[in-house]
Amino acid sequence: MSQMAVFINSLSVLLFLYAAWTDFRTWKIPNTVVLALVTLYALRAVAVMLSSEDLGAALFASSGIGGDVGAGLLMFMLGVALWAFRLFGAGDAKLFLPIGLFVGWHGMLPFSFLLLVLGIVTLLVLRLPVPLPVAHLAFFMRIEEIRASRKIPYGVIMVFAALLTLALPIIR
């Protein structure tokens, strides 16, 4: 992978974390963050194509750009369907597109599994009481607001599942 692709991946991780943080704080994911992530993916795709010796494999292989775009569009359609049934917010549905692009076709199964596990863990953690010595801290006060409203910021769970999925090849 070229140095440009590594730099773009680093920027995308920061933007994903920003999307998770804003979703945690406000239950909203800005359109600009989603558009910036899609733009970063496009720049990374160009960098991969320019550094590739076999352009056909880089574009049309299931682990190439075509597979990434297919995964992004499939996940975006899933997000829109979940939004239409009022199971997700619009920001969460939008965020599925760049997550699918970066995770790719081969990362969809690990992403789905991690999304399930992190969702269950989140629901269990939200049932636990906040310890009194830390209940006055802003983070835990926000957790109490989330618990009281019963609105889960799914973008946080989605981002952490995506980042863990992206980290799997590095960990191996």
JSON list of C-alpha atoms in Angstrom, two decimals:
[
{"chain": "A", "resi": 1, "resn": "MET", "atom": "CA", "xyz": [0.00, 0.00, 0.00]},
{"chain": "A", "resi": 2, "resn": "SER", "atom": "CA", "xyz": [1.32, 3.42, -0.92]},
{"chain": "A", "resi": 3, "resn": "GLN", "atom": "CA", "xyz": [2.15, 6.10, 1.62]},
{"chain": "A", "resi": 4, "resn": "MET", "atom": "CA", "xyz": [-0.73, 8.18, 0.30]},
{"chain": "A", "resi": 5, "resn": "ALA", "atom": "CA", "xyz": [-3.20, 5.35, 0.98]},
{"chain": "A", "resi": 6, "resn": "VAL", "atom": "CA", "xyz": [-1.83, 4.95, 4.52]},
{"chain": "A", "resi": 7, "resn": "PHE", "atom": "CA", "xyz": [-2.19, 8.70, 5.11]},
{"chain": "A", "resi": 8, "resn": "ILE", "atom": "CA", "xyz": [-5.77, 8.64, 3.79]},
{"chain": "A", "resi": 9, "resn": "ASN", "atom": "CA", "xyz": [-6.59, 5.65, 6.01]},
{"chain": "A", "resi": 10, "resn": "SER", "atom": "CA", "xyz": [-5.28, 7.58, 9.03]},
{"chain": "A", "resi": 11, "resn": "LEU", "atom": "CA", "xyz": [-7.44, 10.59, 8.16]},
{"chain": "A", "resi": 12, "resn": "SER", "atom": "CA", "xyz": [-10.45, 8.35, 7.70]},
{"chain": "A", "resi": 13, "resn": "VAL", "atom": "CA", "xyz": [-9.97, 6.81, 11.14]},
{"chain": "A", "resi": 14, "resn": "LEU", "atom": "CA", "xyz": [-9.97, 10.30, 12.66]},
{"chain": "A", "resi": 15, "resn": "LEU", "atom": "CA", "xyz": [-13.13, 11.23, 10.75]},
{"chain": "A", "resi": 16, "resn": "PHE", "atom": "CA", "xyz": [-14.85, 8.01, 11.80]},
{"chain": "A", "resi": 17, "resn": "LEU", "atom": "CA", "xyz": [-13.99, 8.77, 15.43]},
{"chain": "A", "resi": 18, "resn": "TYR", "atom": "CA", "xyz": [-15.33, 12.31, 15.00]},
{"chain": "A", "resi": 19, "resn": "ALA", "atom": "CA", "xyz": [-18.57, 10.92, 13.57]},
{"chain": "A", "resi": 20, "resn": "ALA", "atom": "CA", "xyz": [-18.91, 8.60, 16.57]},
{"chain": "A", "resi": 21, "resn": "TRP", "atom": "CA", "xyz": [-18.21, 11.43, 19.00]},
{"chain": "A", "resi": 22, "resn": "THR", "atom": "CA", "xyz": [-20.76, 13.78, 17.44]},
{"chain": "A", "resi": 23, "resn": "ASP", "atom": "CA", "xyz": [-23.34, 10.99, 17.37]},
{"chain": "A", "resi": 24, "resn": "PHE", "atom": "CA", "xyz": [-22.67, 10.30, 21.05]},
{"chain": "A", "resi": 25, "resn": "ARG", "atom": "CA", "xyz": [-22.98, 13.98, 21.98]},
{"chain": "A", "resi": 26, "resn": "THR", "atom": "CA", "xyz": [-25.87, 15.07, 19.74]},
{"chain": "A", "resi": 27, "resn": "TRP", "atom": "CA", "xyz": [-27.48, 11.98, 18.16]},
{"chain": "A", "resi": 28, "resn": "LYS", "atom": "CA", "xyz": [-26.54, 13.48, 14.79]},
{"chain": "A", "resi": 29, "resn": "ILE", "atom": "CA", "xyz": [-23.88, 12.65, 12.19]},
{"chain": "A", "resi": 30, "resn": "PRO", "atom": "CA", "xyz": [-23.04, 15.64, 9.99]},
{"chain": "A", "resi": 31, "resn": "ASN", "atom": "CA", "xyz": [-23.42, 15.25, 6.22]},
{"chain": "A", "resi": 32, "resn": "THR", "atom": "CA", "xyz": [-20.01, 16.88, 5.80]},
{"chain": "A", "resi": 33, "resn": "VAL", "atom": "CA", "xyz": [-18.33, 14.05, 7.70]},
{"chain": "A", "resi": 34, "resn": "VAL", "atom": "CA", "xyz": [-20.00, 11.40, 5.54]},
{"chain": "A", "resi": 35, "resn": "LEU", "atom": "CA", "xyz": [-19.11, 13.28, 2.35]},
{"chain": "A", "resi": 36, "resn": "ALA", "atom": "CA", "xyz": [-15.52, 13.73, 3.54]},
{"chain": "A", "resi": 37, "resn": "LEU", "atom": "CA", "xyz": [-15.24, 9.99, 4.22]},
{"chain": "A", "resi": 38, "resn": "VAL", "atom": "CA", "xyz": [-16.59, 9.13, 0.76]},
{"chain": "A", "resi": 39, "resn": "THR", "atom": "CA", "xyz": [-14.14, 11.63, -0.76]},
{"chain": "A", "resi": 40, "resn": "LEU", "atom": "CA", "xyz": [-11.26, 10.10, 1.19]},
{"chain": "A", "resi": 41, "resn": "TYR", "atom": "CA", "xyz": [-12.24, 6.68, -0.07]},
{"chain": "A", "resi": 42, "resn": "ALA", "atom": "CA", "xyz": [-12.25, 7.97, -3.65]},
{"chain": "A", "resi": 43, "resn": "LEU", "atom": "CA", "xyz": [-8.78, 9.45, -3.15]},
{"chain": "A", "resi": 44, "resn": "ARG", "atom": "CA", "xyz": [-7.56, 6.17, -1.67]},
{"chain": "A", "resi": 45, "resn": "ALA", "atom": "CA", "xyz": [-9.04, 4.28, -4.62]},
{"chain": "A", "resi": 46, "resn": "VAL", "atom": "CA", "xyz": [-7.15, 6.53, -7.03]},
{"chain": "A", "resi": 47, "resn": "ALA", "atom": "CA", "xyz": [-3.93, 6.00, -5.04]},
{"chain": "A", "resi": 48, "resn": "VAL", "atom": "CA", "xyz": [-4.45, 2.22, -5.15]},
{"chain": "A", "resi": 49, "resn": "MET", "atom": "CA", "xyz": [-5.13, 2.29, -8.89]},
{"chain": "A", "resi": 50, "resn": "LEU", "atom": "CA", "xyz": [-2.05, 4.40, -9.59]},
{"chain": "A", "resi": 51, "resn": "SER", "atom": "CA", "xyz": [0.19, 2.09, -7.57]},
{"chain": "A", "resi": 52, "resn": "SER", "atom": "CA", "xyz": [-1.35, -1.13, -8.90]},
{"chain": "A", "resi": 53, "resn": "GLU", "atom": "CA", "xyz": [0.40, -3.20, -11.53]},
{"chain": "A", "resi": 54, "resn": "ASP", "atom": "CA", "xyz": [-2.81, -5.03, -12.50]},
{"chain": "A", "resi": 55, "resn": "LEU", "atom": "CA", "xyz": [-5.50, -2.37, -12.94]},
{"chain": "A", "resi": 56, "resn": "GLY", "atom": "CA", "xyz": [-8.18, -4.95, -13.76]},
{"chain": "A", "resi": 57, "resn": "ALA", "atom": "CA", "xyz": [-7.66, -6.79, -10.49]},
{"chain": "A", "resi": 58, "resn": "ALA", "atom": "CA", "xyz": [-7.60, -3.51, -8.55]},
{"chain": "A", "resi": 59, "resn": "LEU", "atom": "CA", "xyz": [-10.93, -2.49, -10.06]},
{"chain": "A", "resi": 60, "resn": "PHE", "atom": "CA", "xyz": [-12.95, -5.65, -10.56]},
{"chain": "A", "resi": 61, "resn": "ALA", "atom": "CA", "xyz": [-11.75, -8.23, -8.03]},
{"chain": "A", "resi": 62, "resn": "SER", "atom": "CA", "xyz": [-14.08, -8.82, -5.09]},
{"chain": "A", "resi": 63, "resn": "SER", "atom": "CA", "xyz": [-11.35, -7.53, -2.79]},
{"chain": "A", "resi": 64, "resn": "GLY", "atom": "CA", "xyz": [-10.77, -4.52, -5.04]},
{"chain": "A", "resi": 65, "resn": "ILE", "atom": "CA", "xyz": [-12.53, -1.24, -5.60]},
{"chain": "A", "resi": 66, "resn": "GLY", "atom": "CA", "xyz": [-15.55, -2.88, -7.24]},
{"chain": "A", "resi": 67, "resn": "GLY", "atom": "CA", "xyz": [-16.13, -5.06, -4.18]},
{"chain": "A", "resi": 68, "resn": "ASP", "atom": "CA", "xyz": [-15.77, -2.04, -1.92]},
{"chain": "A", "resi": 69, "resn": "VAL", "atom": "CA", "xyz": [-18.32, -0.03, -3.90]},
{"chain": "A", "resi": 70, "resn": "GLY", "atom": "CA", "xyz": [-20.69, -2.99, -3.95]},
{"chain": "A", "resi": 71, "resn": "ALA", "atom": "CA", "xyz": [-20.39, -3.38, -0.18]},
{"chain": "A", "resi": 72, "resn": "GLY", "atom": "CA", "xyz": [-20.91, 0.35, 0.37]},
{"chain": "A", "resi": 73, "resn": "LEU", "atom": "CA", "xyz": [-24.03, 0.47, -1.79]},
{"chain": "A", "resi": 74, "resn": "LEU", "atom": "CA", "xyz": [-25.48, -2.68, -0.23]},
{"chain": "A", "resi": 75, "resn": "MET", "atom": "CA", "xyz": [-24.91, -1.37, 3.28]},
{"chain": "A", "resi": 76, "resn": "PHE", "atom": "CA", "xyz": [-26.34, 2.04, 2.33]},
{"chain": "A", "resi": 77, "resn": "MET", "atom": "CA", "xyz": [-29.50, 0.36, 0.99]},
{"chain": "A", "resi": 78, "resn": "LEU", "atom": "CA", "xyz": [-29.75, -1.61, 4.23]},
{"chain": "A", "resi": 79, "resn": "GLY", "atom": "CA", "xyz": [-29.36, 1.62, 6.20]},
{"chain": "A", "resi": 80, "resn": "VAL", "atom": "CA", "xyz": [-32.10, 3.34, 4.18]},
{"chain": "A", "resi": 81, "resn": "ALA", "atom": "CA", "xyz": [-34.41, 0.37, 4.77]},
{"chain": "A", "resi": 82, "resn": "LEU", "atom": "CA", "xyz": [-33.72, 0.49, 8.52]},
{"chain": "A", "resi": 83, "resn": "TRP", "atom": "CA", "xyz": [-34.32, 4.25, 8.46]},
{"chain": "A", "resi": 84, "resn": "ALA", "atom": "CA", "xyz": [-37.61, 3.78, 6.58]},
{"chain": "A", "resi": 85, "resn": "PHE", "atom": "CA", "xyz": [-38.80, 1.43, 9.32]},
{"chain": "A", "resi": 86, "resn": "ARG", "atom": "CA", "xyz": [-37.66, 3.99, 11.93]},
{"chain": "A", "resi": 87, "resn": "LEU", "atom": "CA", "xyz": [-35.11, 1.59, 13.41]},
{"chain": "A", "resi": 88, "resn": "PHE", "atom": "CA", "xyz": [-32.17, 3.87, 12.58]},
{"chain": "A", "resi": 89, "resn": "GLY", "atom": "CA", "xyz": [-31.68, 7.57, 12.30]},
{"chain": "A", "resi": 90, "resn": "ALA", "atom": "CA", "xyz": [-30.81, 9.17, 8.97]},
{"chain": "A", "resi": 91, "resn": "GLY", "atom": "CA", "xyz": [-27.21, 9.77, 10.10]},
{"chain": "A", "resi": 92, "resn": "ASP", "atom": "CA", "xyz": [-26.71, 6.11, 10.90]},
{"chain": "A", "resi": 93, "resn": "ALA", "atom": "CA", "xyz": [-28.11, 5.14, 7.48]},
{"chain": "A", "resi": 94, "resn": "LYS", "atom": "CA", "xyz": [-25.75, 7.62, 5.76]},
{"chain": "A", "resi": 95, "resn": "LEU", "atom": "CA", "xyz": [-22.78, 6.34, 7.72]},
{"chain": "A", "resi": 96, "resn": "PHE", "atom": "CA", "xyz": [-23.27, 2.84, 6.34]},
{"chain": "A", "resi": 97, "resn": "LEU", "atom": "CA", "xyz": [-22.04, 4.00, 2.90]},
{"chain": "A", "resi": 98, "resn": "PRO", "atom": "CA", "xyz": [-18.48, 5.02, 3.89]},
{"chain": "A", "resi": 99, "resn": "ILE", "atom": "CA", "xyz": [-18.25, 2.13, 6.34]},
{"chain": "A", "resi": 100, "resn": "GLY", "atom": "CA", "xyz": [-19.08, -0.28, 3.51]},
{"chain": "A", "resi": 101, "resn": "LEU", "atom": "CA", "xyz": [-16.55, 1.41, 1.23]},
{"chain": "A", "resi": 102, "resn": "PHE", "atom": "CA", "xyz": [-13.71, 1.14, 3.73]},
{"chain": "A", "resi": 103, "resn": "VAL", "atom": "CA", "xyz": [-14.60, -2.30, 5.11]},
{"chain": "A", "resi": 104, "resn": "GLY", "atom": "CA", "xyz": [-15.18, -3.79, 1.67]},
{"chain": "A", "resi": 105, "resn": "TRP", "atom": "CA", "xyz": [-16.87, -6.95, 0.55]},
{"chain": "A", "resi": 106, "resn": "HIS", "atom": "CA", "xyz": [-14.54, -9.28, 2.48]},
{"chain": "A", "resi": 107, "resn": "GLY", "atom": "CA", "xyz": [-14.96, -7.29, 5.69]},
{"chain": "A", "resi": 108, "resn": "MET", "atom": "CA", "xyz": [-18.75, -7.40, 5.76]},
{"chain": "A", "resi": 109, "resn": "LEU", "atom": "CA", "xyz": [-19.00, -10.66, 7.73]},
{"chain": "A", "resi": 110, "resn": "PRO", "atom": "CA", "xyz": [-16.55, -9.63, 10.48]},
{"chain": "A", "resi": 111, "resn": "PHE", "atom": "CA", "xyz": [-18.19, -6.18, 10.58]},
{"chain": "A", "resi": 112, "resn": "SER", "atom": "CA", "xyz": [-21.65, -7.73, 10.97]},
{"chain": "A", "resi": 113, "resn": "PHE", "atom": "CA", "xyz": [-20.46, -10.02, 13.74]},
{"chain": "A", "resi": 114, "resn": "LEU", "atom": "CA", "xyz": [-18.69, -7.21, 15.59]},
{"chain": "A", "resi": 115, "resn": "LEU", "atom": "CA", "xyz": [-21.73, -4.95, 15.15]},
{"chain": "A", "resi": 116, "resn": "LEU", "atom": "CA", "xyz": [-23.92, -7.62, 16.74]},
{"chain": "A", "resi": 117, "resn": "VAL", "atom": "CA", "xyz": [-21.54, -8.24, 19.65]},
{"chain": "A", "resi": 118, "resn": "LEU", "atom": "CA", "xyz": [-20.95, -4.53, 20.34]},
{"chain": "A", "resi": 119, "resn": "GLY", "atom": "CA", "xyz": [-24.70, -3.83, 20.11]},
{"chain": "A", "resi": 120, "resn": "ILE", "atom": "CA", "xyz": [-25.47, -6.52, 22.70]},
{"chain": "A", "resi": 121, "resn": "VAL", "atom": "CA", "xyz": [-22.65, -5.30, 24.97]},
{"chain": "A", "resi": 122, "resn": "THR", "atom": "CA", "xyz": [-23.95, -1.72, 24.67]},
{"chain": "A", "resi": 123, "resn": "LEU", "atom": "CA", "xyz": [-27.48, -2.75, 25.62]},
{"chain": "A", "resi": 124, "resn": "LEU", "atom": "CA", "xyz": [-26.16, -4.68, 28.62]},
{"chain": "A", "resi": 125, "resn": "VAL", "atom": "CA", "xyz": [-23.91, -1.83, 29.75]},
{"chain": "A", "resi": 126, "resn": "LEU", "atom": "CA", "xyz": [-26.78, 0.64, 29.54]},
{"chain": "A", "resi": 127, "resn": "ARG", "atom": "CA", "xyz": [-28.66, -1.50, 32.05]},
{"chain": "A", "resi": 128, "resn": "LEU", "atom": "CA", "xyz": [-25.90, -1.16, 34.64]},
{"chain": "A", "resi": 129, "resn": "PRO", "atom": "CA", "xyz": [-26.11, 1.71, 37.11]},
{"chain": "A", "resi": 130, "resn": "VAL", "atom": "CA", "xyz": [-23.46, 4.42, 36.94]},
{"chain": "A", "resi": 131, "resn": "PRO", "atom": "CA", "xyz": [-21.20, 4.30, 40.03]},
{"chain": "A", "resi": 132, "resn": "LEU", "atom": "CA", "xyz": [-21.88, 7.31, 42.29]},
{"chain": "A", "resi": 133, "resn": "PRO", "atom": "CA", "xyz": [-18.25, 8.52, 42.46]},
{"chain": "A", "resi": 134, "resn": "VAL", "atom": "CA", "xyz": [-18.23, 9.17, 38.69]},
{"chain": "A", "resi": 135, "resn": "ALA", "atom": "CA", "xyz": [-21.90, 10.04, 38.13]},
{"chain": "A", "resi": 136, "resn": "HIS", "atom": "CA", "xyz": [-21.13, 13.78, 38.06]},
{"chain": "A", "resi": 137, "resn": "LEU", "atom": "CA", "xyz": [-18.68, 13.49, 35.12]},
{"chain": "A", "resi": 138, "resn": "ALA", "atom": "CA", "xyz": [-20.01, 14.73, 31.78]},
{"chain": "A", "resi": 139, "resn": "PHE", "atom": "CA", "xyz": [-19.48, 11.40, 30.01]},
{"chain": "A", "resi": 140, "resn": "PHE", "atom": "CA", "xyz": [-21.52, 9.47, 32.55]},
{"chain": "A", "resi": 141, "resn": "MET", "atom": "CA", "xyz": [-24.17, 12.18, 32.68]},
{"chain": "A", "resi": 142, "resn": "ARG", "atom": "CA", "xyz": [-24.55, 11.72, 28.92]},
{"chain": "A", "resi": 143, "resn": "ILE", "atom": "CA", "xyz": [-24.85, 7.95, 29.44]},
{"chain": "A", "resi": 144, "resn": "GLU", "atom": "CA", "xyz": [-27.71, 8.66, 31.86]},
{"chain": "A", "resi": 145, "resn": "GLU", "atom": "CA", "xyz": [-29.41, 10.88, 29.24]},
{"chain": "A", "resi": 146, "resn": "ILE", "atom": "CA", "xyz": [-29.10, 8.10, 26.67]},
{"chain": "A", "resi": 147, "resn": "ARG", "atom": "CA", "xyz": [-30.50, 5.59, 29.13]},
{"chain": "A", "resi": 148, "resn": "ALA", "atom": "CA", "xyz": [-33.42, 7.86, 30.04]},
{"chain": "A", "resi": 149, "resn": "SER", "atom": "CA", "xyz": [-34.28, 8.71, 26.41]},
{"chain": "A", "resi": 150, "resn": "ARG", "atom": "CA", "xyz": [-33.91, 5.09, 25.24]},
{"chain": "A", "resi": 151, "resn": "LYS", "atom": "CA", "xyz": [-32.33, 6.43, 22.03]},
{"chain": "A", "resi": 152, "resn": "ILE", "atom": "CA", "xyz": [-29.11, 4.58, 21.22]},
{"chain": "A", "resi": 153, "resn": "PRO", "atom": "CA", "xyz": [-26.42, 6.44, 19.22]},
{"chain": "A", "resi": 154, "resn": "TYR", "atom": "CA", "xyz": [-25.86, 3.53, 16.82]},
{"chain": "A", "resi": 155, "resn": "GLY", "atom": "CA", "xyz": [-23.20, 5.48, 14.95]},
{"chain": "A", "resi": 156, "resn": "VAL", "atom": "CA", "xyz": [-20.82, 4.90, 17.86]},
{"chain": "A", "resi": 157, "resn": "ILE", "atom": "CA", "xyz": [-21.32, 1.14, 17.73]},
{"chain": "A", "resi": 158, "resn": "MET", "atom": "CA", "xyz": [-21.05, 1.11, 13.93]},
{"chain": "A", "resi": 159, "resn": "VAL", "atom": "CA", "xyz": [-17.80, 3.09, 13.94]},
{"chain": "A", "resi": 160, "resn": "PHE", "atom": "CA", "xyz": [-16.14, 0.89, 16.55]},
{"chain": "A", "resi": 161, "resn": "ALA", "atom": "CA", "xyz": [-17.22, -2.27, 14.70]},
{"chain": "A", "resi": 162, "resn": "ALA", "atom": "CA", "xyz": [-15.81, -0.80, 11.47]},
{"chain": "A", "resi": 163, "resn": "LEU", "atom": "CA", "xyz": [-12.51, 0.24, 13.08]},
{"chain": "A", "resi": 164, "resn": "LEU", "atom": "CA", "xyz": [-12.10, -3.18, 14.67]},
{"chain": "A", "resi": 165, "resn": "THR", "atom": "CA", "xyz": [-12.81, -4.79, 11.30]},
{"chain": "A", "resi": 166, "resn": "LEU", "atom": "CA", "xyz": [-10.22, -2.58, 9.64]},
{"chain": "A", "resi": 167, "resn": "ALA", "atom": "CA", "xyz": [-7.73, -3.47, 12.38]},
{"chain": "A", "resi": 168, "resn": "LEU", "atom": "CA", "xyz": [-8.16, -7.25, 11.98]},
{"chain": "A", "resi": 169, "resn": "PRO", "atom": "CA", "xyz": [-5.56, -7.62, 9.18]},
{"chain": "A", "resi": 170, "resn": "ILE", "atom": "CA", "xyz": [-3.11, -5.53, 11.22]},
{"chain": "A", "resi": 171, "resn": "ILE", "atom": "CA", "xyz": [-3.66, -7.66, 14.33]},
{"chain": "A", "resi": 172, "resn": "ARG", "atom": "CA", "xyz": [-3.09, -10.91, 12.41]}
]
